[in-house]
CSV table of C-alpha atoms and ligand atoms in Angstrom, one decimal:
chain,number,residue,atom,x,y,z
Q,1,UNK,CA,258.3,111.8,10.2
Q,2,UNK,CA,259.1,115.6,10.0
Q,3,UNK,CA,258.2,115.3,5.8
Q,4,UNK,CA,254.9,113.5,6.9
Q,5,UNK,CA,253.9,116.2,8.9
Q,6,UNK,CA,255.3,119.0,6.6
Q,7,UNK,CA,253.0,116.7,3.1
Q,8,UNK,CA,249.8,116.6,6.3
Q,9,UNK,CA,250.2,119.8,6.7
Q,10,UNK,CA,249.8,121.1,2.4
Q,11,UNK,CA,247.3,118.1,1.7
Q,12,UNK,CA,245.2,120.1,5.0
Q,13,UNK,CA,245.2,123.4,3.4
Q,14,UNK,CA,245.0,122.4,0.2
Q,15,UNK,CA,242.0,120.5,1.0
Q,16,UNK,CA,240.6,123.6,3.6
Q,17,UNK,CA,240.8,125.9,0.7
Q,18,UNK,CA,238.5,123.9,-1.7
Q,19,UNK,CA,235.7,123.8,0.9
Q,20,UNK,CA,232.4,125.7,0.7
Q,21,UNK,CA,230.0,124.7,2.9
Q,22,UNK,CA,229.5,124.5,6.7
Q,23,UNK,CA,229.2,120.8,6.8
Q,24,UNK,CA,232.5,120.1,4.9
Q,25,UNK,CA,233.7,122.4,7.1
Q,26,UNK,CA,233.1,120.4,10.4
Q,27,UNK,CA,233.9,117.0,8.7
Q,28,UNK,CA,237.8,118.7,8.4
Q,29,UNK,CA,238.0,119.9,11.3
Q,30,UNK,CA,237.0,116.7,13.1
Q,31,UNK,CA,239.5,114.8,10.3
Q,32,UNK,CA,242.2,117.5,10.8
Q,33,UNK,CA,242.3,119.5,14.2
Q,34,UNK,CA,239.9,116.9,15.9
Q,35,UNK,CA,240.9,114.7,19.0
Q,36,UNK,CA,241.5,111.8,16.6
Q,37,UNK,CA,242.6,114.4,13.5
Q,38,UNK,CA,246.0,113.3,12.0
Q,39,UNK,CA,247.6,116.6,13.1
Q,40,UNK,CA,246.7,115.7,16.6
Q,41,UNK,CA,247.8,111.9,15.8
Q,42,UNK,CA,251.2,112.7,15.0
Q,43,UNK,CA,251.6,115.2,17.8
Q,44,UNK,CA,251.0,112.1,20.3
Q,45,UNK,CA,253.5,110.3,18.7
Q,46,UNK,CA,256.3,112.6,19.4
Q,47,UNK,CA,257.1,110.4,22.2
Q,48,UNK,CA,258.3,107.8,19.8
Q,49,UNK,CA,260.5,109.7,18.0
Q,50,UNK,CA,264.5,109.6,19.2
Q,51,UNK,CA,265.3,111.6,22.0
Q,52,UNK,CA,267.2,114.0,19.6
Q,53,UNK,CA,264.7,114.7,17.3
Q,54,UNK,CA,261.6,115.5,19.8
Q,55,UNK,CA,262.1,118.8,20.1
Q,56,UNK,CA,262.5,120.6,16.9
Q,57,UNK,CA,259.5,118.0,15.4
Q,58,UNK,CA,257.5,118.8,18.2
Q,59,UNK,CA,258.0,122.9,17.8
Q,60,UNK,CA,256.9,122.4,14.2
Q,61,UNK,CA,253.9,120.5,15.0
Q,62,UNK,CA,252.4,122.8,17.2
Q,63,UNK,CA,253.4,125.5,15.0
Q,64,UNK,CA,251.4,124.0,12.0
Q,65,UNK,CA,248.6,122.6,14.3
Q,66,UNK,CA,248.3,126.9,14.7
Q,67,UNK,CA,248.6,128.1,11.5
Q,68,UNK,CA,246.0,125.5,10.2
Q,69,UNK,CA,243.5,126.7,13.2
Q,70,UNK,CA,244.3,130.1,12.3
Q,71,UNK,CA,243.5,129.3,8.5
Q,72,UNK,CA,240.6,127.2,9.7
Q,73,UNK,CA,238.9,130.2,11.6
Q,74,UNK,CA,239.4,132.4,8.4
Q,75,UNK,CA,237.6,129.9,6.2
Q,76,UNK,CA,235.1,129.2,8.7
Q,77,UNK,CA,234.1,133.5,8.8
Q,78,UNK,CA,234.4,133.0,4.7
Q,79,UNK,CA,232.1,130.1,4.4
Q,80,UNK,CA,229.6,131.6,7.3
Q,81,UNK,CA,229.0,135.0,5.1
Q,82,UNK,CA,228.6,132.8,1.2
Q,83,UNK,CA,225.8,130.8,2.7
Q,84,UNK,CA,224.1,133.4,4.2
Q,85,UNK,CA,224.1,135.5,1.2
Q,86,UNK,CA,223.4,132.4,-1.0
Q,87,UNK,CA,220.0,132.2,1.6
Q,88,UNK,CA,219.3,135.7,1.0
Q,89,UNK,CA,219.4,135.4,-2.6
Q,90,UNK,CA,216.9,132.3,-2.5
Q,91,UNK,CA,214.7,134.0,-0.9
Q,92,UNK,CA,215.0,131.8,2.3
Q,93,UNK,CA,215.7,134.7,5.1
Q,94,UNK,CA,213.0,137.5,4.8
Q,95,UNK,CA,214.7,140.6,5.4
Q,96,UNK,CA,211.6,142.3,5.4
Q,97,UNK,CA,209.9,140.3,8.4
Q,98,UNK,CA,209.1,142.6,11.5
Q,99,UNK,CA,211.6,141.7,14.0
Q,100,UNK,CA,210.6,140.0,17.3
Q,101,UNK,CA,210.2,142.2,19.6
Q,102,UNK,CA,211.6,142.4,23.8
Q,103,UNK,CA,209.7,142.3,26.5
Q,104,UNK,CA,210.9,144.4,28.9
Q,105,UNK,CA,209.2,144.9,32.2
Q,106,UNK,CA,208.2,148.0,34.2
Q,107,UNK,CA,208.5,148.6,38.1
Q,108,UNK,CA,205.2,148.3,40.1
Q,109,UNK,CA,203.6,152.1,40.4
Q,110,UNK,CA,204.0,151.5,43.8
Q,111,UNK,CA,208.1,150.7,43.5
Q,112,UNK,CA,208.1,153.8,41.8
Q,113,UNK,CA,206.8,156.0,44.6
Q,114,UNK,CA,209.1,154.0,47.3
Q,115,UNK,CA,212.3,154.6,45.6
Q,116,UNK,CA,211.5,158.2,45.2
Q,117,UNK,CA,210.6,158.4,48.8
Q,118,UNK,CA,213.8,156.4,49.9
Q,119,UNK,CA,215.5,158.9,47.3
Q,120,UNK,CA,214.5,162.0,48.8
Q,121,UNK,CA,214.9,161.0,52.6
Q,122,UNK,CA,218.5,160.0,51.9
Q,123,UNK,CA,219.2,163.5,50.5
Q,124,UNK,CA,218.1,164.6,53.7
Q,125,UNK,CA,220.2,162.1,55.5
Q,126,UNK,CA,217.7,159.1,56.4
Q,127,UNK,CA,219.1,156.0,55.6
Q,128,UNK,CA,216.5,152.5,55.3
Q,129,UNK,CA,216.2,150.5,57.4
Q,130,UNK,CA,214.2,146.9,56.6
Q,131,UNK,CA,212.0,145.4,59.4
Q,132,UNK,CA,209.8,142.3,59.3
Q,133,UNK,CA,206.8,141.8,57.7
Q,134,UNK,CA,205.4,139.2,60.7
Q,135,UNK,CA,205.9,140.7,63.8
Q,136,UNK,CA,204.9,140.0,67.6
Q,137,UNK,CA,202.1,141.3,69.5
Q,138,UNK,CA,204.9,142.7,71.9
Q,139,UNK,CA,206.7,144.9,69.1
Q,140,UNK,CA,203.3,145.7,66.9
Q,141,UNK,CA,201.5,146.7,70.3
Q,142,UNK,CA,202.9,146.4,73.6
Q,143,UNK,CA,206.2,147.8,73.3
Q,144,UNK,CA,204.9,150.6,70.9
Q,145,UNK,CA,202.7,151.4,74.8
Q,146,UNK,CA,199.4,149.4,73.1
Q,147,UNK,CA,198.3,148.2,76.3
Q,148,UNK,CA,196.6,144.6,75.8
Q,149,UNK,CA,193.1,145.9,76.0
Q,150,UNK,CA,193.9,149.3,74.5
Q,151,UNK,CA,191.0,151.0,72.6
Q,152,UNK,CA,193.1,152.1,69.8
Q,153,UNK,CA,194.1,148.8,69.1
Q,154,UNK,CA,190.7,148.7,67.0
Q,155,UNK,CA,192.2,151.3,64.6
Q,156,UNK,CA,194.0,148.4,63.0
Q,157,UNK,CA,192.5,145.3,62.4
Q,158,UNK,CA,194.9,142.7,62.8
Q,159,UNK,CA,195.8,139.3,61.4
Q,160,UNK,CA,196.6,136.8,63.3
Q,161,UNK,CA,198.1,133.5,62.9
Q,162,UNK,CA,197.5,129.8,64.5
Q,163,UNK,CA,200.7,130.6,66.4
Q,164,UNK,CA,199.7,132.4,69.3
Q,165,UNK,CA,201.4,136.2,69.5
Q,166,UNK,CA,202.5,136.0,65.5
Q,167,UNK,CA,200.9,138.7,63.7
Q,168,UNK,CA,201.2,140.8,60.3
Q,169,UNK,CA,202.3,144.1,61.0
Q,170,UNK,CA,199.4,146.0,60.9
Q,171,UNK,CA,201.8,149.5,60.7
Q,172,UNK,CA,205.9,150.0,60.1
Q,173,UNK,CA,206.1,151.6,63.6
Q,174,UNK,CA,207.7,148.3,65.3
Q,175,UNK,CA,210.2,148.8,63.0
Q,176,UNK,CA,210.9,152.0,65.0
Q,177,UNK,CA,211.3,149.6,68.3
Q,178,UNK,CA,213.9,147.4,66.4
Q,179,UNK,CA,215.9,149.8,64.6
Q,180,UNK,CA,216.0,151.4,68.1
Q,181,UNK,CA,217.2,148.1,69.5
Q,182,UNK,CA,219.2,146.9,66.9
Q,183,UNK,CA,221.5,150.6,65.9
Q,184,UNK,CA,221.2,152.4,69.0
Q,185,UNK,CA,223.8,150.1,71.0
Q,186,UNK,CA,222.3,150.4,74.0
Q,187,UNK,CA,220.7,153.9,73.7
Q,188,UNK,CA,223.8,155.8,72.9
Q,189,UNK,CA,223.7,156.1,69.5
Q,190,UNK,CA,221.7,158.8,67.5
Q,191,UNK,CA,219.4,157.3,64.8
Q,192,UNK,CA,218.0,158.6,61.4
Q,193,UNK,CA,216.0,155.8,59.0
Q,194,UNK,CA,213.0,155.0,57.3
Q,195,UNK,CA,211.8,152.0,57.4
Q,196,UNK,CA,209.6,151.4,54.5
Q,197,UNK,CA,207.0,148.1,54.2
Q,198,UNK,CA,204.3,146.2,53.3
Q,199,UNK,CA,201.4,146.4,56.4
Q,200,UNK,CA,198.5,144.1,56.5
Q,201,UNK,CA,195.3,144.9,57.9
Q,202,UNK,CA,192.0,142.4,58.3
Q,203,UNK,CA,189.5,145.2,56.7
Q,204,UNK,CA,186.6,144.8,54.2
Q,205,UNK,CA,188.1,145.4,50.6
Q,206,UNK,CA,186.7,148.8,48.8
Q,207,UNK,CA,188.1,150.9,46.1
Q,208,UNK,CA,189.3,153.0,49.3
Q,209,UNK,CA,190.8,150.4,51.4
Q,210,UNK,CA,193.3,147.5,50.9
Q,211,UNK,CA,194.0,144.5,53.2
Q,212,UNK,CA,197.6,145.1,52.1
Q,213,UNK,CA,199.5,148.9,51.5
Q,214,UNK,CA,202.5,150.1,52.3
Q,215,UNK,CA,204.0,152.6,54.5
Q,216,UNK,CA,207.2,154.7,55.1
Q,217,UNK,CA,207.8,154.7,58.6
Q,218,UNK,CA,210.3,157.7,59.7
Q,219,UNK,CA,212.4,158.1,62.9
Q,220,UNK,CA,215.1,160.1,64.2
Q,221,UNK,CA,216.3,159.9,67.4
Q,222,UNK,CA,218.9,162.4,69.3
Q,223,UNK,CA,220.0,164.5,72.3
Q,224,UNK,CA,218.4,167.6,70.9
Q,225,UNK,CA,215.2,167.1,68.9
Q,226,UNK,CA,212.3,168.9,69.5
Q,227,UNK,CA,209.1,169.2,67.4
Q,228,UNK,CA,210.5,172.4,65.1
Q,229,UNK,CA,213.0,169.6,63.9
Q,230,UNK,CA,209.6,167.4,63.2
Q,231,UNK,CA,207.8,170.3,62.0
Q,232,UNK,CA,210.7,171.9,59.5
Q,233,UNK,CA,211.8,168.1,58.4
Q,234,UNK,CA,208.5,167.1,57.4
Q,235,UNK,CA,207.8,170.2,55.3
Q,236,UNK,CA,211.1,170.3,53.8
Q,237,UNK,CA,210.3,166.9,52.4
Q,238,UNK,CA,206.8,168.1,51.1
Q,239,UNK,CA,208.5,171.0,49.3
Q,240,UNK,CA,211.4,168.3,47.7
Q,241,UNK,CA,208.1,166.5,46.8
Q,242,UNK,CA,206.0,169.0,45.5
Q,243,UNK,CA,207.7,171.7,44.6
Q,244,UNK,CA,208.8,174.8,46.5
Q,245,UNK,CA,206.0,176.3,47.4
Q,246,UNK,CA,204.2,173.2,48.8
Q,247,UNK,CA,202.7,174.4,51.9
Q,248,UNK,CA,202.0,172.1,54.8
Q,249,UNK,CA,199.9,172.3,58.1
Q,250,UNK,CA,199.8,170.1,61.2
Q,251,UNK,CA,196.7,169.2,62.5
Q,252,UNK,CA,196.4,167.7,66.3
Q,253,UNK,CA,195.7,164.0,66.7
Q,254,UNK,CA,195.9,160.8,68.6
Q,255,UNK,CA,198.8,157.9,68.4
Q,256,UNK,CA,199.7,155.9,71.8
Q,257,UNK,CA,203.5,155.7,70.6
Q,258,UNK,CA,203.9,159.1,70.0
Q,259,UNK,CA,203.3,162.4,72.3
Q,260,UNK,CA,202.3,165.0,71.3
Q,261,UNK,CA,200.5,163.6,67.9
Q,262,UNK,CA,199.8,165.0,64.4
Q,263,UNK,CA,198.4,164.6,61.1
Q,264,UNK,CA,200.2,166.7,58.6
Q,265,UNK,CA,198.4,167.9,55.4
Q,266,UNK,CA,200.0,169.3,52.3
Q,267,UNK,CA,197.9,172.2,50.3
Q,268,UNK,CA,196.0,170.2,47.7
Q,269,UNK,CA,199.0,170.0,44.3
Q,270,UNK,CA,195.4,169.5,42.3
Q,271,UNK,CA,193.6,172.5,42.8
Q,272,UNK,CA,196.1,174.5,44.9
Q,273,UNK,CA,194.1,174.8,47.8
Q,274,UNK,CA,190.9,176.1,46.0
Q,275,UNK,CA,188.9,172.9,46.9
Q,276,UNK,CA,188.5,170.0,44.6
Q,277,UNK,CA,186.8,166.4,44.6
Q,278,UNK,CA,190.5,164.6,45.4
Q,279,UNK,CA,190.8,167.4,48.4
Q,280,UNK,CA,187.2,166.3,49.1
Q,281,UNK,CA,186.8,170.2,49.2
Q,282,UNK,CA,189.2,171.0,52.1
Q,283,UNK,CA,192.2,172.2,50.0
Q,284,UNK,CA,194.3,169.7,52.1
Q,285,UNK,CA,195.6,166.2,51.8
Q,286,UNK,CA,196.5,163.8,54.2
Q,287,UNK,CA,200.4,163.0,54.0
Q,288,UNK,CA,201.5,161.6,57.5
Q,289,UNK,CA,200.7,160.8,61.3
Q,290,UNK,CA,203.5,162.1,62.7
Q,291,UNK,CA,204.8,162.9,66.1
Q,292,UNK,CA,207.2,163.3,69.0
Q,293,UNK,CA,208.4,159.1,70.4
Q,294,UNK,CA,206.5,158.2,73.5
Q,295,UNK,CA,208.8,158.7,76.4
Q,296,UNK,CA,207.9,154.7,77.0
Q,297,UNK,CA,208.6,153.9,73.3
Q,298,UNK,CA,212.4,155.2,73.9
Q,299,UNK,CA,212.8,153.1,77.1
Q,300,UNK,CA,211.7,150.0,75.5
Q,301,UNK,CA,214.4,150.9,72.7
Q,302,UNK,CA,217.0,151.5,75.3
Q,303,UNK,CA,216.7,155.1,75.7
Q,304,UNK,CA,216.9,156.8,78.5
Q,305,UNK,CA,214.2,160.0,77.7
Q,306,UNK,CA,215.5,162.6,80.3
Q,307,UNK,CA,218.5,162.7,77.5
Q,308,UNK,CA,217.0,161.4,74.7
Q,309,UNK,CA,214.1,162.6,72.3
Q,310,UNK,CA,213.0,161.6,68.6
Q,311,UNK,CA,210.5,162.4,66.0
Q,312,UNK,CA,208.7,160.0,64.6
Q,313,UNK,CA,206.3,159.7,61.3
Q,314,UNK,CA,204.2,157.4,59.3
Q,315,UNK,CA,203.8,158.1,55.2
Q,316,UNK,CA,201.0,156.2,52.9
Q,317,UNK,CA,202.6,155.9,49.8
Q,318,UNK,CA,200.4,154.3,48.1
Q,319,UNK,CA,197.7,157.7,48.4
Q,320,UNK,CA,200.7,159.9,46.9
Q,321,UNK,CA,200.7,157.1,44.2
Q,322,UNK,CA,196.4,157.2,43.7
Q,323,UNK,CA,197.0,161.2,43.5
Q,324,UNK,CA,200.0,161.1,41.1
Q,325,UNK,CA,198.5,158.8,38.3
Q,326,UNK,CA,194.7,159.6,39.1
Q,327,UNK,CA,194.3,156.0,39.9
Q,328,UNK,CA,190.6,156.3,41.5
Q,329,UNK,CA,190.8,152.5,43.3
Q,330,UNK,CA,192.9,151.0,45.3
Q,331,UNK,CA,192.1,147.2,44.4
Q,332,UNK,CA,194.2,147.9,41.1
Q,333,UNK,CA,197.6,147.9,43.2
Q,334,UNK,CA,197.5,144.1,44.0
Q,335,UNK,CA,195.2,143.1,41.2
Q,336,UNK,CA,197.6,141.8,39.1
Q,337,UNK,CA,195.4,143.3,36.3
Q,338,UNK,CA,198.1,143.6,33.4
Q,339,UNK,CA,195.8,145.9,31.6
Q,340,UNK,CA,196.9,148.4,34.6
Q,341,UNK,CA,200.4,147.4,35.2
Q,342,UNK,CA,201.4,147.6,31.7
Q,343,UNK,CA,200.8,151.2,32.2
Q,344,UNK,CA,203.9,151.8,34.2
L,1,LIG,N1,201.6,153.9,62.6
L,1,LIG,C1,200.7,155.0,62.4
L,1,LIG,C2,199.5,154.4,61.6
L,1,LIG,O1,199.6,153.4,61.0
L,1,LIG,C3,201.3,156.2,61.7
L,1,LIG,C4,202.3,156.9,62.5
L,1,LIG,C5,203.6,156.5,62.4
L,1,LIG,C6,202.0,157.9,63.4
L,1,LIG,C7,204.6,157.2,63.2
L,1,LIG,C8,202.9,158.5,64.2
L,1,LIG,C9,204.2,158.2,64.0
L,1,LIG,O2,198.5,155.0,61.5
């Protein structure tokens, strides 16, 4: 049996050596190497062989079965590169075709603006914190010291759903409720996050206004925070922004979550404060509502306010994005126009 193998073994190469095409190719390997090849045949019958003789036959085998793979793999590479230069020389690949080219995809203008925002408020130590997009009336309103017939409720038209109480967020600032709730174990812990989102408002579509936009909520909650920590936080972020001379001023306002209330502008990047169309003439944009949490708000996160305090702010990232790219309507955010996406 051991001359069998050793005659297999030369008629295999002999016959490996003499082949030139791809198909031949396969046909030996099947014949030779295959699950029913004769290489594989007589290394199954082994078994058969006297006890005294298995071992050394069955060394050799395994040792020819891998020099004829070994040789097999080197014929295979040799055959590969004759027939492709054989289809080159007829004339059947066309070197000279444009190759297909990859699509690749961009990220949404809008994903662009949010990781820079999450970028730049983790520098300054805020890390994010995801809230849900369908919220209760409790945690968009009530808890946020909306009372149920509150007049500023009509400053955000809401949508509302067949389940009684389910809403769309109409703002990111219930996030501030449940990041409260959820990392302040019990109002003990301090707290530093953004909570960026989608919002959803029930508004009349213009090239101004979107039933759908995000915001970057901010909060930061400690011992020892008063409104120079708001003030100084909120322009350091304009300046990482805008560059280091980015001025910013903070304007009074109204929110029923936050006490005092603000709107802070930054000095217009466009015309540097001269007054221009996109500054409507002021010199000043609108960056944030901002202001100092309710003492209400931190009780119904779990903080006691004779010890705690917080700051807390609302960003539109989608105006910084308008601004940036000179996109002059809104509608082409969500359009799913790819005439404007491809753009980014
Ligand atoms: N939630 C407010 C809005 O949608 C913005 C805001 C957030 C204001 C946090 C103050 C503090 O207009």
């Amino acid at each position: 049996m051991l001359s069998q193998l050793e005659s297999q073994y030369k008629e295999a190469l002999q016959a490996l050596e003499a082949i030139t095409d791809s198909e031949a190719l396969h046909d030996w390997e099947v014949k030779t190497l295959g699950r029913k090849g004769a290489i594989t045949e007589l290394l199954r019958s082994t078994g058969k062989l006297p006890p005294e003789e298995r071992a050394s036959f069955g060394k050799r085998a395994n040792e020819i079965k891998n020099l004829l793979a070994e040789a097999y793999a080197q014929r295979e590479a040799l055959v590969h590169q004759q027939e492709l230069a054989y289809d080159l020389e007829a004339g059947q690949i066309d070197i000279s075709l444009p190759g297909r080219t990859l699509t690749v995809g961009g990220l949404h203008p809008s994903t662009q603006t949010l990781r820079l925002y999450a970028h730049v408020w983790a520098e300054m130590g805020f890390q994010v914190y995801r809230s849900r997009d369908v919220e209760t009336d409790d945690y968009n309103f009530q808890m946020l010291n909306f009372p149920p017939h509150h007049p500023a409720r009509e400053m955000q038209d809401t949508f509302y759903t067949d389940k009684p109480d389910v809403i769309l967020r109409t703002q990111t600032s219930p996030g501030q409720i449940r990041a409260m709730l959820e990392l302040g174990e019990g109002g003990t812990k301090p707290i530093r996050v953004i909570v960026p989102g989608m919002c959803y408002r029930h508004e009349q579509i213009t090239s101004r206004s979107e039933i759908q936009f995000h915001q970057v909520e901010g909060l930061a909650i400690g011992r020892n925070i008063h409104m120079t920590d708001l003030k100084g936080t909120v322009a350091e972020f304009a300046r990482r922004m805008y560059g280091d001379d980015a001025k910013v001023r903070f304007r009074a306002s109204y929110f029923p979550f936050t006490e005092p209330s603000m709107e802070i502008d930054v000095e217009c990047f466009l015309c540097g404060g001269e007054g221009c169309r996109v500054c409507k003439y002021t010199g000043w944009l609108e960056i944030s509502g901002a202001g100092m949490v309710h003492p209400n708000v931190l009780r119904n996160g779990g903080y006691d306010p004779s010890v705690w305090s917080g700051f807390a702010f609302g960003m539109g990232p989608e105006r910084a994005t308008m601004l940036k790219h000179g996109i002059t309507d809104i509608r082409y955010f969500w359009g799913n126009d790819l005439r404007v996406l491809e753009q980014f």
